[in-house]
Amino acid sequence: MSGSELLLDYLARYFPVLLFIGVALAFGVVTLAISYLVQPKYPETEKLSPYECGSEPFSDARMPFPVRYYIFAMLFVIFDIEVIFLYPWAVVFDNIGLIGLVEMLVFIGLFVVAYVYAWRKGALEWD
Amino acid sequence: MVEVGIKMAFSLAQIAVVMGIVLLTVMFLTLAERKVIGWMQDRMGPMEVGPYGILQPIADGLKLFFKEDIIPAGANKFIFSLAPILALVPALIGFAVIPFGPNMTVELFGVQVKPFVISDINIGILYILAFTSIGAYGIILGGWSSNSKYSLLGGLRAAAQVISYELNVGLAIVGVLLLAGSLSLVKITDAQTGWFWNWFIFAPPFPQIFAFVVYIISSVAETNRLPFDLPEAESELVAGFFTEYSGMRFAFFFLAEYANMILVSCIATSLFLGGWNAPAPFLQFHGSLAHLAWLSGTIWFAAKVYFFLFLFFWLRATLPRLRYDQLMRFGWKVMLPIALGNILITSIAAYLFPRG
């Protein structure tokens, strides 16, 4: 296939996906819009105050939160990037033979080293 | 030009059918869940609306549709309105690459179309993983923008939980990709035709049963279902990230959760249980009925998906909720090593005993 045919083939494959995204978005927006038009609107101070078990809300809700969430997010980013590297390798696995296998075993070895390090450092503890 | 038009119209029709079926399934899943859990607890479940409560979801839907949408004072209005859509859309569009039936082509007005998959893109599973991750943004932003402490805590918990278990889902899938040699769900399903021992959960050279278990547990956690529903734990966080949501926006989070359940069930079916393939060739329509094979294929697919959905309800009725530290420890220290070990063993086995 020539370059432009390849591009067309690509577009033909991905166009339905784009169409689906458009339809799903439209469904969401239109449903919310119609619901907005037919619903009653009686705003009131008490009704609009954030829920806090019936008592007067105190202080702002956007307070500082434990840094532990952030550590887990960082661990996720690091490990997820390593996982993404496994995907193309897994797909072409049949064609790359022993070299591919050994290379990836080394890579997974590095993954395990990082994992064990994080475990020993206590980064995987939650308390 | 006409050809393009027909293809577009056909895609649009497919999308309408798939979205219709998914939304209808979601509606009746809410009823099925209450009924199944009711029966497991020796109750009747909803009985008032229609015979045996069968019209309950319609009543619920209408009620939510006509309810006031409250935006709490101090909330970030734009993000608060955006979050439900951001949660729902990724849950729906994942169905674009799921093969619901045999990989066949039909001629329609002189144009070749595939009726049982909306688009067979060669990065299928990667596309689903990428977009379902966006769904987590809807939850986090919804929790943050509500200006409520319960919502914020629920959103944070959801964020940490979803990303932790996303990692395990990603690792569990690699084993199947190794054996199938493709990211396309159509090709992965086609690689499992024949008897049930060709399904990747049982397939030689190394059955993916461990990957399957990791995938199922992790996807229960990813969809925030019991026993992993910490982000919306009602006994401590009221309703978690959607405490402040009401009316149709609340319904959207609900829809998103159930649509995600169906989506992960479809993925599990396609990856591990052979998709639309029957357990044995003679259980498909064959011989003189071979032209109806698509019918038995879609029925098998639906049966497997409904089995997983039943499993979700069964888990909810059986298991108590985990504590947050238990949840994180389980994900990072139990699931992850199993998934990683599965990749190592599968790759070595696949090298020593290549398939086909």
Short mmCIF file of N, CA and C in Angstrom, two decimals, chain A:
data_model
loop_
_atom_site.label_atom_id
_atom_site.label_comp_id
_atom_site.label_asym_id
_atom_site.label_seq_id
_atom_site.Cartn_x
_atom_site.Cartn_y
_atom_site.Cartn_z
N MET A 1 0.85 -1.20 0.00
CA MET A 1 0.00 0.00 0.00
C MET A 1 0.88 1.25 0.00
N SER A 2 0.46 2.25 -0.71
CA SER A 2 1.22 3.50 -0.74
C SER A 2 0.95 4.29 0.53
N GLY A 3 1.70 5.36 0.69
CA GLY A 3 1.59 6.14 1.93
C GLY A 3 0.20 6.69 2.15
N SER A 4 -0.40 7.28 1.11
CA SER A 4 -1.70 7.90 1.31
C SER A 4 -2.78 6.85 1.56
N GLU A 5 -2.65 5.66 0.92
CA GLU A 5 -3.62 4.59 1.17
C GLU A 5 -3.54 4.11 2.61
N LEU A 6 -2.29 4.02 3.10
CA LEU A 6 -2.08 3.59 4.47
C LEU A 6 -2.73 4.57 5.44
N LEU A 7 -2.57 5.84 5.13
CA LEU A 7 -3.16 6.87 5.98
C LEU A 7 -4.69 6.76 5.97
N LEU A 8 -5.25 6.54 4.78
CA LEU A 8 -6.70 6.40 4.65
C LEU A 8 -7.20 5.20 5.43
N ASP A 9 -6.45 4.08 5.33
CA ASP A 9 -6.82 2.87 6.06
C ASP A 9 -6.85 3.15 7.56
N TYR A 10 -5.82 3.89 8.00
CA TYR A 10 -5.73 4.27 9.40
C TYR A 10 -6.94 5.06 9.84
N LEU A 11 -7.26 6.10 9.00
CA LEU A 11 -8.38 6.96 9.34
C LEU A 11 -9.67 6.16 9.37
N ALA A 12 -9.82 5.24 8.40
CA ALA A 12 -11.05 4.44 8.35
C ALA A 12 -11.19 3.59 9.60
N ARG A 13 -10.05 3.13 10.15
CA ARG A 13 -10.13 2.31 11.36
C ARG A 13 -10.44 3.13 12.60
N TYR A 14 -9.84 4.33 12.67
CA TYR A 14 -9.98 5.11 13.90
C TYR A 14 -11.20 6.02 13.89
N PHE A 15 -11.78 6.23 12.68
CA PHE A 15 -12.91 7.15 12.62
C PHE A 15 -14.08 6.70 13.49
N PRO A 16 -14.46 5.39 13.45
CA PRO A 16 -15.57 4.98 14.33
C PRO A 16 -15.30 5.24 15.80
N VAL A 17 -14.03 5.12 16.21
CA VAL A 17 -13.69 5.39 17.61
C VAL A 17 -13.96 6.85 17.94
N LEU A 18 -13.53 7.72 17.01
CA LEU A 18 -13.75 9.16 17.20
C LEU A 18 -15.25 9.45 17.25
N LEU A 19 -15.98 8.78 16.35
CA LEU A 19 -17.42 8.96 16.29
C LEU A 19 -18.06 8.55 17.62
N PHE A 20 -17.57 7.43 18.18
CA PHE A 20 -18.12 6.92 19.45
C PHE A 20 -17.87 7.95 20.55
N ILE A 21 -16.65 8.51 20.59
CA ILE A 21 -16.34 9.51 21.61
C ILE A 21 -17.30 10.68 21.48
N GLY A 22 -17.54 11.11 20.21
CA GLY A 22 -18.45 12.21 19.98
C GLY A 22 -19.86 11.90 20.44
N VAL A 23 -20.34 10.70 20.10
CA VAL A 23 -21.71 10.32 20.47
C VAL A 23 -21.84 10.23 21.99
N ALA A 24 -20.85 9.63 22.65
CA ALA A 24 -20.91 9.48 24.10
C ALA A 24 -20.91 10.85 24.78
N LEU A 25 -20.04 11.76 24.28
CA LEU A 25 -20.00 13.12 24.84
C LEU A 25 -21.35 13.81 24.65
N ALA A 26 -21.89 13.68 23.43
CA ALA A 26 -23.17 14.33 23.13
C ALA A 26 -24.26 13.77 24.04
N PHE A 27 -24.25 12.45 24.24
CA PHE A 27 -25.25 11.83 25.13
C PHE A 27 -25.18 12.46 26.51
N GLY A 28 -23.93 12.58 27.04
CA GLY A 28 -23.76 13.15 28.37
C GLY A 28 -24.26 14.58 28.45
N VAL A 29 -23.81 15.41 27.49
CA VAL A 29 -24.14 16.84 27.55
C VAL A 29 -25.64 17.05 27.35
N VAL A 30 -26.22 16.35 26.36
CA VAL A 30 -27.63 16.55 26.06
C VAL A 30 -28.50 16.09 27.23
N THR A 31 -28.17 14.93 27.81
CA THR A 31 -28.98 14.44 28.93
C THR A 31 -28.95 15.42 30.09
N LEU A 32 -27.74 15.93 30.40
CA LEU A 32 -27.64 16.90 31.50
C LEU A 32 -28.41 18.16 31.17
N ALA A 33 -28.35 18.59 29.89
CA ALA A 33 -29.02 19.84 29.50
C ALA A 33 -30.53 19.69 29.64
N ILE A 34 -31.08 18.57 29.14
CA ILE A 34 -32.54 18.39 29.22
C ILE A 34 -32.96 18.30 30.69
N SER A 35 -32.18 17.55 31.47
CA SER A 35 -32.50 17.43 32.89
C SER A 35 -32.48 18.81 33.56
N TYR A 36 -31.53 19.65 33.12
CA TYR A 36 -31.42 21.00 33.69
C TYR A 36 -32.69 21.80 33.41
N LEU A 37 -33.26 21.58 32.20
CA LEU A 37 -34.42 22.36 31.80
C LEU A 37 -35.69 21.92 32.54
N VAL A 38 -35.81 20.62 32.85
CA VAL A 38 -37.07 20.15 33.42
C VAL A 38 -37.07 20.10 34.95
N GLN A 39 -35.91 20.33 35.57
CA GLN A 39 -35.86 20.15 37.03
C GLN A 39 -36.29 21.42 37.77
N PRO A 40 -36.82 21.27 38.97
CA PRO A 40 -37.12 22.45 39.78
C PRO A 40 -35.84 23.06 40.32
N LYS A 41 -35.86 24.39 40.58
CA LYS A 41 -34.66 25.04 41.13
C LYS A 41 -35.07 25.94 42.28
N TYR A 42 -34.88 25.47 43.47
CA TYR A 42 -35.18 26.30 44.65
C TYR A 42 -33.94 26.38 45.53
N PRO A 43 -32.95 27.17 45.15
CA PRO A 43 -31.73 27.24 45.95
C PRO A 43 -32.01 27.90 47.31
N GLU A 44 -31.27 27.50 48.29
CA GLU A 44 -31.47 28.00 49.64
C GLU A 44 -30.13 27.84 50.37
N THR A 45 -29.81 28.73 51.27
CA THR A 45 -28.48 28.71 51.89
C THR A 45 -28.20 27.37 52.56
N GLU A 46 -29.16 26.89 53.33
CA GLU A 46 -28.92 25.65 54.08
C GLU A 46 -28.74 24.48 53.12
N LYS A 47 -29.54 24.47 52.05
CA LYS A 47 -29.47 23.37 51.11
C LYS A 47 -28.12 23.35 50.39
N LEU A 48 -27.57 24.55 50.14
CA LEU A 48 -26.35 24.64 49.35
C LEU A 48 -25.09 24.43 50.18
N SER A 49 -25.23 24.40 51.51
CA SER A 49 -24.01 24.23 52.32
C SER A 49 -23.56 22.78 52.24
N PRO A 50 -22.22 22.57 52.19
CA PRO A 50 -21.71 21.20 52.08
C PRO A 50 -22.15 20.35 53.27
N TYR A 51 -22.36 19.09 53.02
CA TYR A 51 -22.85 18.18 54.05
C TYR A 51 -21.78 17.90 55.10
N GLU A 52 -22.15 18.08 56.35
CA GLU A 52 -21.20 17.75 57.40
C GLU A 52 -21.96 17.20 58.61
N CYS A 53 -22.71 16.15 58.37
CA CYS A 53 -23.44 15.46 59.43
C CYS A 53 -24.36 16.40 60.20
N GLY A 54 -24.92 17.42 59.54
CA GLY A 54 -25.91 18.27 60.18
C GLY A 54 -25.34 19.45 60.94
N SER A 55 -24.05 19.44 61.25
CA SER A 55 -23.48 20.57 61.98
C SER A 55 -23.04 21.66 61.00
N GLU A 56 -22.78 22.86 61.52
CA GLU A 56 -22.27 23.94 60.68
C GLU A 56 -20.91 23.53 60.12
N PRO A 57 -20.69 23.64 58.81
CA PRO A 57 -19.37 23.29 58.27
C PRO A 57 -18.31 24.23 58.82
N PHE A 58 -17.20 23.68 59.25
CA PHE A 58 -16.12 24.55 59.72
C PHE A 58 -14.90 24.37 58.82
N SER A 59 -14.18 25.45 58.61
CA SER A 59 -12.95 25.53 57.80
C SER A 59 -13.19 25.11 56.35
N ASP A 60 -12.20 25.36 55.53
CA ASP A 60 -12.30 25.05 54.11
C ASP A 60 -12.09 23.56 53.92
N ALA A 61 -12.78 22.99 52.93
CA ALA A 61 -12.64 21.55 52.71
C ALA A 61 -11.33 21.21 52.03
N ARG A 62 -10.77 22.19 51.29
CA ARG A 62 -9.55 21.86 50.54
C ARG A 62 -8.35 21.99 51.45
N MET A 63 -8.24 21.04 52.35
CA MET A 63 -7.18 21.08 53.35
C MET A 63 -5.99 20.27 52.85
N PRO A 64 -4.84 20.44 53.51
CA PRO A 64 -3.69 19.60 53.16
C PRO A 64 -4.02 18.13 53.42
N PHE A 65 -3.48 17.24 52.60
CA PHE A 65 -3.74 15.82 52.83
C PHE A 65 -2.42 15.06 52.91
N PRO A 66 -2.45 13.86 53.46
CA PRO A 66 -1.19 13.13 53.70
C PRO A 66 -0.35 12.99 52.43
N VAL A 67 0.95 13.15 52.58
CA VAL A 67 1.87 13.10 51.46
C VAL A 67 1.97 11.67 50.91
N ARG A 68 1.48 10.71 51.68
CA ARG A 68 1.55 9.31 51.28
C ARG A 68 0.84 9.05 49.94
N TYR A 69 -0.27 9.77 49.73
CA TYR A 69 -0.97 9.64 48.44
C TYR A 69 -0.03 9.98 47.30
N TYR A 70 0.78 11.02 47.54
CA TYR A 70 1.69 11.50 46.50
C TYR A 70 2.78 10.46 46.23
N ILE A 71 3.28 9.83 47.31
CA ILE A 71 4.32 8.81 47.13
C ILE A 71 3.79 7.66 46.28
N PHE A 72 2.56 7.23 46.58
CA PHE A 72 2.00 6.14 45.79
C PHE A 72 1.80 6.55 44.34
N ALA A 73 1.42 7.79 44.12
CA ALA A 73 1.25 8.27 42.74
C ALA A 73 2.58 8.22 42.00
N MET A 74 3.68 8.61 42.70
CA MET A 74 4.99 8.57 42.05
C MET A 74 5.41 7.14 41.74
N LEU A 75 5.20 6.25 42.72
CA LEU A 75 5.53 4.84 42.49
C LEU A 75 4.77 4.30 41.29
N PHE A 76 3.48 4.69 41.21
CA PHE A 76 2.66 4.22 40.10
C PHE A 76 3.23 4.68 38.77
N VAL A 77 3.60 5.96 38.70
CA VAL A 77 4.12 6.48 37.42
C VAL A 77 5.35 5.69 37.00
N ILE A 78 6.28 5.48 37.96
CA ILE A 78 7.51 4.77 37.63
C ILE A 78 7.22 3.36 37.14
N PHE A 79 6.42 2.62 37.92
CA PHE A 79 6.19 1.21 37.58
C PHE A 79 5.32 1.09 36.33
N ASP A 80 4.37 2.01 36.16
CA ASP A 80 3.48 1.89 35.00
C ASP A 80 4.25 2.13 33.71
N ILE A 81 5.24 3.02 33.75
CA ILE A 81 6.05 3.23 32.54
C ILE A 81 6.81 1.95 32.21
N GLU A 82 7.31 1.27 33.26
CA GLU A 82 8.02 0.02 33.00
C GLU A 82 7.08 -1.02 32.41
N VAL A 83 5.82 -1.04 32.89
CA VAL A 83 4.85 -2.00 32.37
C VAL A 83 4.57 -1.71 30.89
N ILE A 84 4.47 -0.42 30.56
CA ILE A 84 4.18 -0.06 29.17
C ILE A 84 5.28 -0.58 28.24
N PHE A 85 6.55 -0.60 28.74
CA PHE A 85 7.63 -1.15 27.93
C PHE A 85 7.44 -2.64 27.65
N LEU A 86 6.73 -3.33 28.55
CA LEU A 86 6.52 -4.76 28.36
C LEU A 86 5.54 -5.05 27.21
N TYR A 87 4.65 -4.08 26.92
CA TYR A 87 3.59 -4.35 25.93
C TYR A 87 4.13 -4.63 24.53
N PRO A 88 4.94 -3.71 23.95
CA PRO A 88 5.45 -4.02 22.61
C PRO A 88 6.30 -5.28 22.59
N TRP A 89 7.03 -5.51 23.68
CA TRP A 89 7.86 -6.71 23.75
C TRP A 89 6.98 -7.96 23.70
N ALA A 90 5.87 -7.95 24.46
CA ALA A 90 5.00 -9.12 24.49
C ALA A 90 4.38 -9.38 23.12
N VAL A 91 4.09 -8.30 22.38
CA VAL A 91 3.43 -8.48 21.09
C VAL A 91 4.36 -9.11 20.07
N VAL A 92 5.65 -8.70 20.06
CA VAL A 92 6.57 -9.24 19.05
C VAL A 92 7.39 -10.40 19.60
N PHE A 93 6.96 -10.95 20.74
CA PHE A 93 7.77 -11.96 21.44
C PHE A 93 8.17 -13.12 20.54
N ASP A 94 7.24 -13.59 19.70
CA ASP A 94 7.51 -14.77 18.87
C ASP A 94 8.62 -14.54 17.85
N ASN A 95 8.89 -13.27 17.51
CA ASN A 95 9.83 -12.98 16.43
C ASN A 95 11.22 -12.60 16.91
N ILE A 96 11.41 -12.38 18.22
CA ILE A 96 12.69 -11.84 18.64
C ILE A 96 13.56 -12.87 19.36
N GLY A 97 13.04 -14.08 19.59
CA GLY A 97 13.86 -15.19 20.04
C GLY A 97 14.52 -15.00 21.40
N LEU A 98 15.65 -15.70 21.56
CA LEU A 98 16.32 -15.77 22.86
C LEU A 98 16.82 -14.40 23.30
N ILE A 99 17.36 -13.61 22.34
CA ILE A 99 17.90 -12.29 22.70
C ILE A 99 16.82 -11.46 23.37
N GLY A 100 15.64 -11.45 22.74
CA GLY A 100 14.53 -10.67 23.29
C GLY A 100 14.16 -11.13 24.68
N LEU A 101 14.11 -12.46 24.86
CA LEU A 101 13.74 -13.00 26.17
C LEU A 101 14.75 -12.57 27.23
N VAL A 102 16.07 -12.75 26.93
CA VAL A 102 17.09 -12.43 27.92
C VAL A 102 17.09 -10.95 28.24
N GLU A 103 16.96 -10.12 27.17
CA GLU A 103 16.94 -8.68 27.40
C GLU A 103 15.82 -8.30 28.35
N MET A 104 14.63 -8.89 28.11
CA MET A 104 13.49 -8.52 28.94
C MET A 104 13.63 -9.10 30.35
N LEU A 105 14.29 -10.26 30.47
CA LEU A 105 14.53 -10.79 31.82
C LEU A 105 15.41 -9.82 32.60
N VAL A 106 16.41 -9.24 31.93
CA VAL A 106 17.26 -8.25 32.60
C VAL A 106 16.42 -7.05 33.02
N PHE A 107 15.55 -6.61 32.08
CA PHE A 107 14.70 -5.45 32.37
C PHE A 107 13.79 -5.71 33.56
N ILE A 108 13.16 -6.91 33.56
CA ILE A 108 12.28 -7.26 34.68
C ILE A 108 13.10 -7.38 35.96
N GLY A 109 14.37 -7.84 35.83
CA GLY A 109 15.26 -7.89 36.97
C GLY A 109 15.43 -6.51 37.59
N LEU A 110 15.64 -5.50 36.73
CA LEU A 110 15.78 -4.12 37.22
C LEU A 110 14.49 -3.67 37.91
N PHE A 111 13.37 -4.04 37.28
CA PHE A 111 12.05 -3.73 37.87
C PHE A 111 11.98 -4.30 39.28
N VAL A 112 12.39 -5.57 39.42
CA VAL A 112 12.30 -6.22 40.73
C VAL A 112 13.22 -5.52 41.73
N VAL A 113 14.43 -5.11 41.28
CA VAL A 113 15.35 -4.41 42.18
C VAL A 113 14.69 -3.14 42.72
N ALA A 114 14.08 -2.36 41.80
CA ALA A 114 13.42 -1.12 42.22
C ALA A 114 12.28 -1.43 43.18
N TYR A 115 11.55 -2.50 42.88
CA TYR A 115 10.41 -2.88 43.71
C TYR A 115 10.86 -3.28 45.11
N VAL A 116 11.91 -4.11 45.17
CA VAL A 116 12.41 -4.55 46.47
C VAL A 116 12.94 -3.36 47.26
N TYR A 117 13.62 -2.43 46.55
CA TYR A 117 14.14 -1.23 47.21
C TYR A 117 12.99 -0.44 47.85
N ALA A 118 11.91 -0.23 47.04
CA ALA A 118 10.77 0.54 47.56
C ALA A 118 10.16 -0.18 48.76
N TRP A 119 10.08 -1.49 48.68
CA TRP A 119 9.51 -2.28 49.78
C TRP A 119 10.36 -2.14 51.05
N ARG A 120 11.69 -2.33 50.89
CA ARG A 120 12.59 -2.27 52.05
C ARG A 120 12.60 -0.87 52.66
N LYS A 121 12.49 0.17 51.83
CA LYS A 121 12.48 1.54 52.33
C LYS A 121 11.18 1.88 53.05
N GLY A 122 10.18 0.98 52.94
CA GLY A 122 8.90 1.23 53.60
C GLY A 122 7.97 2.11 52.81
N ALA A 123 8.26 2.28 51.50
CA ALA A 123 7.40 3.14 50.68
C ALA A 123 6.05 2.48 50.41
N LEU A 124 5.96 1.16 50.58
CA LEU A 124 4.70 0.48 50.30
C LEU A 124 3.84 0.31 51.55
N GLU A 125 4.33 0.88 52.69
CA GLU A 125 3.54 0.77 53.92
C GLU A 125 2.50 1.88 53.95
N TRP A 126 1.35 1.59 54.51
CA TRP A 126 0.31 2.62 54.63
C TRP A 126 -0.09 2.74 56.10
N ASP A 127 0.70 3.44 56.90
CA ASP A 127 0.23 3.78 58.26
C ASP A 127 1.09 4.85 58.90
#
